[in-house]
Amino acid sequence: MSEKIYVGVDVGGTTIKVGLCDAEGQLLHTYEGATETDKGTDAILHNIARYARNIVEQSNYGWEQVDGVGVGIAGFLDISKGYVKYSANLYIENTDLKGFLERELGKTIKVNNDANVAALGEAWAGAGRGVAHCVCYTLGTGVGGGIIIDGKIVEGFNSMAGELGHIAIVPDLEAIQCGCGKMGCLETVSSATGIIRMAKDAVARGDRTTLAQVENIMAKDVVDAAKAGDEVAARIVSRAAYYLGKSMAMLSIVLNPQYFIIGGGVSKAGDFLFNQIREVFEKYTQDQAKEGVKIVPATLGNDAGVVGAAGLILRG
Amino acid sequence: MSEKIYVGVDVGGTTIKVGLCDAEGQLLHTYEGATETDKGTDAILHNIARYARNIVEQSNYGWEQVDGVGVGIAGFLDISKGYVKYSANLYIENTDLKGFLERELGKTIKVNNDANVAALGEAWAGAGRGVAHCVCYTLGTGVGGGIIIDGKIVEGFNSMAGELGHIAIVPDLEAIQCGCGKMGCLETVSSATGIIRMAKDAVARGDRTTLAQVENIMAKDVVDAAKAGDEVAARIVSRAAYYLGKSMAMLSIVLNPQYFIIGGGVSKAGDFLFNQIREVFEKYTQDQAKEGVKIVPATLGNDAGVVGAAGLILRG
């Protein structure tokens, strides 16, 4: 039992998920506990440490086998210091998360943001296994992103690299303001929120669409309507796909990754969405840059967070 | 005299420039010889090897001190193999440049494209000295680019990373076709060629501009007219600056470099151009991503190529 193991912690607003991985990124064991955001920063920090110990205790592995603990957390960080500047959904600010966990757990600690960590999970042990250069998108409420070059997360000078949802890609004339305050961000059109907004706008405008009969429109309703032949819905999904494809064409000439990996709820639209993205990508990407490049679905689902967090120790 | 030295070779269509650097990127000695493109691939290869030997012979250093020879060359490469797939201005194709030079010189050889190499030169020993993450633009006939993360060139899966001039950034409605075959590339508006084209279009359209009196419009004429208050010329320079600034905003949320370094002929427009770029960058870049980020002029001029080529040995 001298095999090394890696603990990955995915800190969400409600639940803290923990995973135990081997050096290949195989998920050996999982654990979940309440975040207890309402009890404040100290409680959250102690819960992270406690759950990290708990998962190892409940497994067949010993604490001495733990080579390190990685943590993924939503918010603005100083990644290299493992410092949380501000996390809106945890109500944490100016907190030395890495320092606390090092003292509490006596192990190597790495901290990164949730989107980068999910990207690393997919690149390390999911759809991108064995691929050195991957760009990952998570299409959910927003558009999350992470960039993996030579197997490692690109962090950037202010820990702000990989924020793909905030690429200003919609031309000024058609741009609306993003939650970040800027105009024309990718997530204004290619997130679930963006798709829902475009659908509601179409209904409010009086466009002829079956979506007018849907009471509380979800992104899935729009995709389903588009698949069923609703032209208004189809135009909305095409627009979401168009800007995703264009962003990938652009990233191909900037970073030239081998794989674009797409996860998150909206990605469940499957080939209906993927093929439209691929078509735009084909059109806008230079031949030399796209040879052998693939746009593929994520494979780890909700496990990407804990697997990627564990991966921070080896690949962070 | 046991200090290690690094030879950098910048292979141009007419001239092969060679530089000798120390481990800090200080240029110790330079040498130049004819490329002799008309004599064919073999002659060019032998000239590269010969000039690399010559520069060391003419210096106070011994061949045994040479830690490696780096080569920058325009064209499509397989960077990791040092293989030239195709170089339009040298009439070279399918050539194992690295293999040839290894046999001929018996040293570590690294090959990369000219734009990446110039970027590394600036990042290593020019405007970006001491800065880990830099994105470099060369505004010349085209728009060249290179990305340095953690001090190293980002190459990409097909050796196509850093081709910043081919970011499809001009919206479809205003886009024209680029030399690469794609629509709306940055270099269609922000290169010398792009500026000249916009100026000629304006004159042909009959716009009221002093440029109508210029016989053979150069980019510098357009910049000078803009500085002198010509509104048509000013609009053209602003457009070139706008898309540069927008591309930097986009790269800030993708890679979040600390420095954007701008070199090449068009960059000589100075603060008149830089301040417009900075204004657009400010407007489109998220606060968290732009803190401490600078847009600065390149400092090495034409030496960036040989210095960066030498740098490939330590930083490639």
XYZ file of C-alpha atoms in Angstrom:
632
model
C 0.000 0.000 0.000
C 2.720 2.499 -0.875
C 0.793 3.778 -3.939
C 0.347 7.518 -3.871
C -3.153 8.994 -3.881
C -4.514 12.458 -4.597
C -7.435 14.188 -2.916
C -9.560 16.560 -5.014
C -12.048 18.938 -3.395
C -14.764 20.728 -5.408
C -16.210 23.496 -3.236
C -19.723 24.460 -4.319
C -22.187 26.863 -2.714
C -24.262 24.029 -1.203
C -22.105 20.918 -1.309
C -18.417 20.148 -1.024
C -17.591 17.141 -3.186
C -14.402 15.207 -2.586
C -12.709 12.591 -4.732
C -9.748 10.285 -4.263
C -7.704 9.603 -7.401
C -4.705 7.527 -8.320
C -1.803 8.947 -10.328
C -3.651 8.204 -13.588
C -6.712 10.226 -12.600
C -8.885 7.183 -11.888
C -11.547 8.119 -9.367
C -11.220 5.612 -6.518
C -13.644 6.980 -3.983
C -16.026 9.899 -3.522
C -17.452 11.780 -0.556
C -19.871 14.660 -0.108
C -20.728 17.025 2.697
C -22.572 20.291 3.226
C -20.633 23.497 2.574
C -22.519 25.330 5.352
C -22.020 28.665 3.691
C -24.385 30.217 6.237
C -21.945 29.454 9.071
C -19.222 31.660 7.585
C -15.707 31.371 6.256
C -14.191 29.469 9.200
C -16.831 26.752 9.029
C -16.317 26.337 5.280
C -12.543 26.055 5.660
C -12.826 23.510 8.459
C -15.369 21.529 6.448
C -12.989 21.347 3.484
C -10.234 20.008 5.733
C -12.569 17.624 7.557
C -14.064 16.134 4.403
C -10.584 15.671 2.942
C -9.649 13.605 5.991
C -12.984 11.771 5.986
C -12.692 10.479 2.443
C -9.317 8.955 3.170
C -10.524 7.411 6.439
C -13.474 5.817 4.668
C -11.233 4.373 1.939
C -8.712 1.541 1.987
C -5.902 4.039 1.767
C -3.832 5.585 4.526
C -3.358 9.332 5.146
C 0.380 8.859 4.653
C -0.314 7.865 1.039
C -1.862 11.249 0.303
C 0.574 13.139 -1.931
C -1.468 16.331 -1.860
C -4.882 17.939 -1.732
C -6.200 20.049 -4.613
C -9.114 22.438 -4.279
C -11.375 23.916 -6.955
C -13.411 26.945 -5.938
C -15.518 29.524 -7.789
C -14.293 33.074 -7.484
C -11.426 35.453 -8.058
C -8.196 33.949 -6.814
C -4.495 34.499 -6.668
C -3.854 30.999 -7.950
C -0.147 30.745 -7.242
C -0.723 31.790 -3.621
C -3.918 29.744 -3.261
C -5.537 32.917 -2.009
C -9.276 33.635 -2.415
C -9.737 37.323 -3.195
C -13.485 37.041 -3.482
C -15.973 34.233 -3.953
C -19.527 35.471 -4.526
C -21.345 32.205 -3.930
C -19.420 31.277 -0.780
C -19.320 34.785 0.732
C -15.585 34.369 1.255
C -13.069 37.152 0.703
C -9.368 37.774 1.330
C -8.775 34.283 2.655
C -5.521 32.323 2.583
C -7.137 28.998 1.738
C -3.865 27.303 0.814
C -2.124 28.416 4.001
C -5.012 27.242 6.178
C -5.144 23.792 4.569
C -1.364 23.368 4.676
C -1.395 23.959 8.423
C -4.517 21.892 8.976
C -3.626 18.913 6.761
C 0.175 18.978 6.576
C 0.131 18.167 2.862
C 0.937 19.887 -0.425
C -2.068 22.081 -1.247
C -3.008 23.549 -4.633
C -5.949 25.833 -5.253
C -7.441 26.846 -8.564
C -10.779 28.093 -9.860
C -13.592 25.656 -10.557
C -13.583 26.111 -14.334
C -9.824 25.561 -14.679
C -10.077 22.537 -12.423
C -12.920 20.981 -14.445
C -10.870 21.592 -17.604
C -7.865 19.870 -16.078
C -10.062 16.925 -15.044
C -11.243 16.411 -18.613
C -7.783 16.977 -20.070
C -6.050 14.684 -17.588
C -8.479 11.816 -17.224
C -11.543 12.522 -19.359
C -12.122 13.307 -23.019
C -8.591 14.681 -23.360
C -6.659 11.810 -21.794
C -3.283 11.610 -23.502
C -3.722 14.941 -25.311
C -1.214 17.654 -24.371
C -3.111 20.756 -25.520
C -6.835 21.098 -24.751
C -9.267 23.977 -24.480
C -12.372 23.173 -22.443
C -15.739 24.918 -22.371
C -18.456 24.338 -19.776
C -21.792 25.521 -21.115
C -23.980 26.067 -18.076
C -25.532 29.135 -16.464
C -22.455 30.905 -17.790
C -19.700 29.716 -20.093
C -16.767 28.440 -18.090
C -13.406 27.706 -19.601
C -9.988 26.320 -18.989
C -6.845 26.057 -21.091
C -4.394 23.210 -20.806
C -1.037 23.545 -22.541
C 1.569 20.821 -22.243
C -0.739 19.147 -19.735
C -0.885 22.155 -17.411
C -3.429 24.839 -16.654
C -2.661 28.294 -18.078
C -3.231 30.651 -15.143
C -2.198 34.054 -16.426
C -0.675 37.068 -14.699
C -3.808 37.915 -12.661
C -5.112 34.341 -12.499
C -7.629 35.359 -15.185
C -6.616 33.130 -18.111
C -9.159 30.709 -19.572
C -12.224 32.870 -18.898
C -13.591 31.879 -22.296
C -17.138 33.000 -21.503
C -15.893 36.567 -21.443
C -14.270 36.693 -24.850
C -15.866 39.751 -26.462
C -16.915 37.999 -29.644
C -20.338 39.414 -30.512
C -19.878 42.469 -32.770
C -20.795 45.806 -31.172
C -23.946 46.267 -33.235
C -25.499 43.061 -31.907
C -23.832 42.984 -28.499
C -25.640 43.122 -25.189
C -24.085 43.715 -21.795
C -22.741 40.711 -19.920
C -23.013 40.152 -16.173
C -19.304 41.061 -16.037
C -20.151 44.576 -17.202
C -18.571 44.245 -20.652
C -20.360 44.066 -24.007
C -20.648 41.083 -26.310
C -19.146 38.312 -24.174
C -19.490 34.763 -25.500
C -21.664 33.789 -22.551
C -24.305 36.356 -23.503
C -25.217 34.055 -26.430
C -23.775 30.574 -25.808
C -24.710 29.877 -22.173
C -28.025 28.447 -20.987
C -28.830 31.939 -19.722
C -28.047 33.440 -23.118
C -30.170 30.888 -24.948
C -33.094 31.479 -22.576
C -32.774 35.234 -22.967
C -32.816 35.020 -26.768
C -35.880 32.749 -26.593
C -37.748 35.091 -24.249
C -36.841 38.049 -26.471
C -38.222 36.184 -29.499
C -41.473 35.391 -27.687
C -41.791 38.968 -26.434
C -41.205 40.212 -29.985
C -44.088 38.014 -31.139
C -41.970 35.697 -33.328
C -43.904 32.614 -34.491
C -42.483 29.898 -32.255
C -43.757 26.962 -30.198
C -41.738 28.441 -27.333
C -44.554 30.969 -26.844
C -46.531 28.111 -25.238
C -43.754 27.231 -22.766
C -44.311 28.799 -19.375
C -40.827 28.867 -17.896
C -38.419 28.452 -20.807
C -35.273 26.413 -20.117
C -32.331 26.001 -22.509
C -33.390 22.398 -23.103
C -36.817 23.580 -24.304
C -35.133 25.749 -26.914
C -32.890 22.905 -28.081
C -35.846 20.482 -28.194
C -37.958 22.960 -30.163
C -35.066 23.521 -32.578
C -34.667 19.764 -33.068
C -38.436 19.512 -33.708
C -38.173 22.030 -36.520
C -39.102 25.312 -34.826
C -37.286 27.895 -36.943
C -37.026 30.556 -34.298
C -35.543 28.100 -31.803
C -33.216 26.745 -34.492
C -31.931 30.249 -35.169
C -31.189 30.737 -31.470
C -29.266 27.468 -31.158
C -27.392 28.271 -34.380
C -26.378 31.620 -32.954
C -25.077 29.967 -29.777
C -23.170 27.461 -31.931
C -21.894 30.141 -34.300
C -20.086 32.116 -31.631
C -18.719 28.985 -29.999
C -17.333 27.864 -33.364
C -15.905 31.291 -34.051
C -14.236 31.416 -30.660
C -12.654 28.028 -31.365
C -11.412 29.186 -34.772
C -9.859 32.134 -33.040
C -8.293 30.009 -30.311
C -6.919 27.667 -32.972
C -4.787 30.424 -34.372
C -3.855 31.666 -30.903
C -3.181 28.402 -29.026
C -3.781 25.693 -31.610
C -5.001 23.012 -29.175
C -5.570 19.457 -30.368
C -8.938 19.076 -28.628
C -11.801 21.380 -27.840
C -13.787 19.676 -25.084
C -17.330 20.834 -24.403
C -19.223 19.964 -21.235
C -22.038 21.396 -19.139
C -25.820 21.154 -19.431
C -26.136 22.787 -22.850
C -23.635 20.291 -24.328
C -26.250 17.558 -23.802
C -27.867 18.878 -26.998
C -25.346 16.498 -28.579
C -24.493 16.318 -32.266
C -27.326 18.684 -33.136
C -25.242 21.385 -31.429
C -21.777 19.929 -32.005
C -22.192 19.598 -35.767
C -23.182 23.235 -36.079
C -20.169 24.264 -34.016
C -17.925 22.063 -36.186
C -19.289 23.628 -39.366
C -18.489 27.156 -38.189
C -15.084 26.024 -36.919
C -14.309 24.462 -40.316
C -15.278 27.625 -42.123
C -13.245 30.048 -40.032
C -10.144 28.012 -39.171
C -7.024 27.970 -41.333
C -6.281 24.551 -42.855
C -2.857 24.244 -41.215
C -4.324 24.936 -37.789
C -7.247 22.519 -37.924
C -5.580 19.363 -39.219
C -6.354 16.579 -36.734
C -8.113 18.967 -34.355
C -11.291 17.631 -32.732
C -14.319 19.114 -31.010
C -15.496 16.488 -28.539
C -17.965 16.161 -25.653
C -16.709 16.039 -22.079
C -16.903 12.589 -20.527
C -16.532 13.044 -16.763
C -19.761 14.958 -16.115
C -19.952 16.232 -12.552
C -16.817 14.305 -11.579
C -14.601 16.621 -13.633
C -14.304 18.969 -10.642
C -12.978 16.494 -8.096
C -10.791 14.667 -10.596
C -9.303 17.926 -11.850
C -8.747 19.172 -8.292
C -6.830 15.989 -7.508
C -4.918 16.517 -10.768
C -3.668 19.893 -9.555
C -1.075 18.101 -7.458
C 0.528 16.426 -10.476
C -0.416 18.863 -13.214
C -1.266 22.181 -11.583
C 36.462 31.122 -20.866
C 34.066 28.370 -19.804
C 31.024 30.647 -20.124
C 28.349 29.145 -22.327
C 27.229 30.997 -25.436
C 24.210 30.661 -27.713
C 24.058 31.135 -31.457
C 20.873 32.546 -32.990
C 20.232 32.447 -36.731
C 17.520 34.516 -38.408
C 17.005 33.183 -41.922
C 15.513 35.798 -44.258
C 14.842 35.641 -47.983
C 17.902 37.776 -48.802
C 20.101 37.747 -45.727
C 20.919 35.302 -42.966
C 21.602 37.205 -39.756
C 23.465 35.537 -36.936
C 23.906 36.614 -33.339
C 25.942 35.366 -30.403
C 24.298 35.731 -26.997
C 25.195 35.005 -23.417
C 22.825 33.208 -21.060
C 21.098 36.511 -20.239
C 20.263 37.274 -23.856
C 22.935 39.956 -24.222
C 23.958 40.202 -27.860
C 27.745 39.787 -27.907
C 28.475 39.649 -31.598
C 26.641 39.736 -34.943
C 27.293 38.401 -38.424
C 25.488 38.546 -41.735
C 25.715 36.641 -44.995
C 23.687 36.151 -48.153
C 20.937 33.527 -48.050
C 21.515 32.641 -51.711
C 17.936 31.498 -52.162
C 18.559 31.220 -55.916
C 21.091 28.418 -55.355
C 18.515 26.111 -53.791
C 17.849 24.356 -50.502
C 21.290 22.726 -50.092
C 23.090 26.028 -50.481
C 20.820 27.704 -47.925
C 21.340 24.915 -45.406
C 25.095 24.976 -45.822
C 25.119 28.768 -45.525
C 23.230 28.569 -42.207
C 25.792 26.119 -40.852
C 28.737 28.043 -42.254
C 27.628 31.406 -40.866
C 26.996 29.816 -37.461
C 30.614 28.639 -37.429
C 31.887 31.951 -38.815
C 30.384 34.107 -36.088
C 32.035 32.031 -33.391
C 35.377 32.029 -35.209
C 35.285 35.818 -35.496
C 34.498 36.213 -31.805
C 36.596 35.740 -28.689
C 34.686 32.577 -27.865
C 35.487 28.987 -28.695
C 33.209 26.545 -30.547
C 33.283 24.308 -27.471
C 31.486 27.060 -25.538
C 28.481 26.927 -27.893
C 25.614 25.339 -25.964
C 23.321 25.238 -28.979
C 22.192 26.898 -32.188
C 18.665 28.248 -32.604
C 17.130 29.062 -35.965
C 14.189 31.277 -36.840
C 12.662 30.812 -40.267
C 9.497 32.007 -42.014
C 7.149 29.258 -43.095
C 5.074 26.310 -41.978
C 7.061 24.081 -39.662
C 6.809 21.060 -37.477
C 8.469 22.904 -34.623
C 9.209 19.981 -32.315
C 10.929 18.117 -35.173
C 12.605 21.233 -36.540
C 11.153 20.288 -39.904
C 10.315 22.846 -42.598
C 7.099 21.794 -44.325
C 7.048 24.793 -46.601
C 8.733 28.185 -46.692
C 7.383 30.443 -49.430
C 10.141 33.062 -49.385
C 13.013 30.558 -49.274
C 11.534 28.044 -51.745
C 12.222 25.273 -49.247
C 9.855 22.387 -48.600
C 9.889 19.098 -46.684
C 13.336 19.703 -45.256
C 14.752 18.311 -42.023
C 16.560 21.492 -41.035
C 17.205 20.391 -37.459
C 18.609 17.005 -38.524
C 20.931 18.616 -41.076
C 22.298 21.149 -38.606
C 22.736 18.564 -35.855
C 24.894 16.471 -38.157
C 26.725 19.454 -39.573
C 27.385 21.333 -36.305
C 27.240 18.625 -33.631
C 25.279 20.886 -31.287
C 21.772 21.090 -29.839
C 19.588 22.628 -32.543
C 16.162 24.266 -32.116
C 14.060 25.598 -34.948
C 11.000 27.825 -34.721
C 9.164 30.275 -36.939
C 10.406 33.833 -37.298
C 7.463 35.467 -35.509
C 7.692 33.172 -32.471
C 11.429 33.714 -32.346
C 11.121 37.514 -32.466
C 8.545 37.286 -29.674
C 10.879 35.186 -27.568
C 13.680 37.679 -28.174
C 11.574 40.548 -26.847
C 10.230 38.481 -23.959
C 13.604 37.114 -22.972
C 15.922 40.078 -23.424
C 13.887 43.005 -24.728
C 10.788 44.841 -23.563
C 9.604 41.781 -21.627
C 12.799 40.973 -19.723
C 11.806 39.459 -16.394
C 8.146 39.084 -17.385
C 6.856 35.495 -17.509
C 3.802 35.950 -19.729
C 4.030 38.102 -22.866
C 2.095 38.355 -26.090
C 4.028 39.991 -28.932
C 2.774 41.570 -32.135
C 4.929 42.525 -35.093
C 3.092 45.038 -37.253
C 4.744 44.848 -40.638
C 3.620 43.737 -44.087
C 1.471 41.298 -42.148
C 0.795 41.003 -38.424
C 3.140 38.484 -36.856
C 2.688 37.139 -33.385
C 4.155 35.038 -30.668
C 2.953 33.925 -27.254
C 5.256 33.388 -24.313
C 3.843 31.636 -21.250
C 6.068 30.903 -18.270
C 8.966 32.148 -20.363
C 8.401 29.676 -23.190
C 6.934 29.851 -26.681
C 3.483 28.331 -27.079
C 3.789 26.171 -30.201
C 0.441 24.401 -30.488
C -0.538 21.000 -31.838
C 0.211 21.860 -35.487
C 2.881 24.451 -34.707
C 0.273 27.099 -35.512
C -0.116 28.884 -32.174
C 0.599 32.595 -31.952
C -0.547 33.472 -35.483
C -2.188 36.602 -34.115
C -2.514 38.242 -37.522
C -5.055 35.601 -38.458
C -7.456 36.036 -35.579
C -10.817 36.509 -37.328
C -11.740 39.667 -35.492
C -13.429 41.900 -38.077
C -17.188 41.200 -38.070
C -18.530 39.485 -41.189
C -20.324 42.561 -42.479
C -17.100 44.574 -42.682
C -14.684 41.730 -43.320
C -12.530 41.342 -46.384
C -10.591 38.263 -47.426
C -7.092 37.816 -46.025
C -4.123 36.424 -47.927
C -4.631 33.237 -45.910
C -7.994 32.710 -47.593
C -10.103 33.440 -44.493
C -12.302 36.447 -43.849
C -11.745 39.249 -41.346
C -8.243 38.458 -40.091
C -6.585 41.076 -37.879
C -3.884 41.673 -40.470
C -6.448 42.823 -43.044
C -6.822 46.019 -40.969
C -3.829 46.341 -38.604
C -0.839 45.571 -40.828
C 0.959 48.084 -43.050
C -0.716 46.358 -46.002
C -4.130 46.738 -44.386
C -3.572 50.412 -43.622
C -2.418 51.075 -47.172
C -5.407 49.214 -48.598
C -7.866 51.226 -46.485
C -6.140 54.438 -47.566
C -6.267 53.533 -51.255
C -9.926 52.541 -50.902
C -10.671 55.919 -49.314
C -8.906 57.774 -52.111
C -10.649 55.669 -54.766
C -13.995 56.397 -53.081
C -13.232 60.092 -53.364
C -13.018 60.759 -49.604
C -11.613 64.212 -48.783
C -8.091 63.393 -47.699
C -4.576 64.707 -48.199
C -3.629 61.135 -49.098
C -5.179 61.702 -52.524
C -2.024 63.732 -53.328
C 0.366 60.952 -52.328
C 1.568 58.934 -55.292
C 2.555 55.624 -53.713
C 0.895 55.527 -50.300
C 2.894 53.883 -47.500
C 1.617 53.119 -44.006
C 3.816 55.914 -42.658
C 2.067 58.427 -44.950
C -1.275 57.437 -43.453
C 0.029 57.760 -39.901
C 1.654 61.126 -40.669
C -1.547 62.436 -42.294
C -3.558 61.247 -39.274
C -1.154 63.008 -36.897
C -1.483 66.166 -39.010
C -5.241 66.136 -38.558
C -6.462 64.407 -41.721
C -9.772 62.893 -40.620
C -9.871 60.117 -43.174
C -6.341 59.010 -42.284
C -7.175 59.297 -38.583
C -10.175 57.015 -39.048
C -7.967 54.424 -40.755
C -5.343 54.454 -37.991
C -8.118 54.284 -35.386
C -9.554 51.229 -37.082
C -6.145 49.530 -37.088
C -5.771 50.414 -33.387
C -9.324 49.354 -32.554
C -8.900 45.776 -33.722
C -5.478 45.501 -32.111
C -6.951 46.680 -28.806
C -9.906 44.347 -29.150
C -7.640 41.405 -29.869
C -5.643 42.240 -26.737
C -8.798 42.438 -24.637
C -9.723 39.035 -25.943
C -6.277 37.605 -25.278
C -6.385 39.042 -21.760
C -9.324 36.852 -20.916
C -7.818 33.878 -22.724
C -4.157 34.036 -21.661
C -3.969 37.035 -19.365
C -0.378 38.025 -20.175
C 1.372 40.743 -18.183
C 2.796 42.520 -21.242
C 1.624 43.079 -24.773
C 4.724 43.996 -26.745
C 4.310 45.671 -30.133
C 7.078 45.903 -32.691
C 7.428 46.233 -36.457
C 7.349 49.222 -38.788
C 3.815 50.348 -37.975
C 4.654 50.469 -34.257
C 6.949 53.416 -34.983
C 3.763 55.522 -35.037
C 4.443 55.615 -31.274
C 2.067 56.904 -28.641
C -0.286 58.253 -31.292
C -1.056 54.600 -32.103
C -0.340 53.062 -28.686
C -2.694 55.380 -26.809
C -5.560 54.497 -29.107
C -4.847 50.802 -28.636
C -4.707 51.292 -24.857
C -8.047 53.098 -24.876
C -9.783 50.243 -26.678
C -8.034 47.692 -24.462
C -9.236 49.553 -21.356
C -12.792 49.612 -22.598
C -13.076 45.946 -23.515
C -10.956 44.267 -20.847
C -12.369 43.076 -17.524
C -10.934 44.928 -14.520
C -9.535 41.792 -12.890
C -7.691 40.838 -16.079
C -6.083 44.193 -16.810
C -4.651 45.126 -13.421
C -0.940 45.806 -13.909
C -1.067 44.790 -17.574
C 0.981 46.930 -19.969
C 1.039 47.566 -23.689
C 4.627 48.473 -24.527
C 6.816 48.993 -27.602
C 9.383 46.396 -28.583
C 12.964 47.435 -27.836
C 15.220 45.095 -29.818
C 14.227 46.185 -33.312
C 15.757 43.971 -35.964
C 17.881 42.150 -33.389
C 14.810 40.417 -31.913
C 15.170 37.612 -34.441
C 18.758 36.600 -33.673
C 18.384 37.117 -29.925
C 15.175 35.077 -29.844
C 16.733 32.334 -31.971
C 19.596 32.081 -29.495
C 17.006 32.038 -26.723
C 15.406 28.912 -28.166
C 18.187 26.878 -26.613
C 17.334 27.986 -23.088
C 13.669 28.854 -23.481
C 12.353 27.043 -26.569
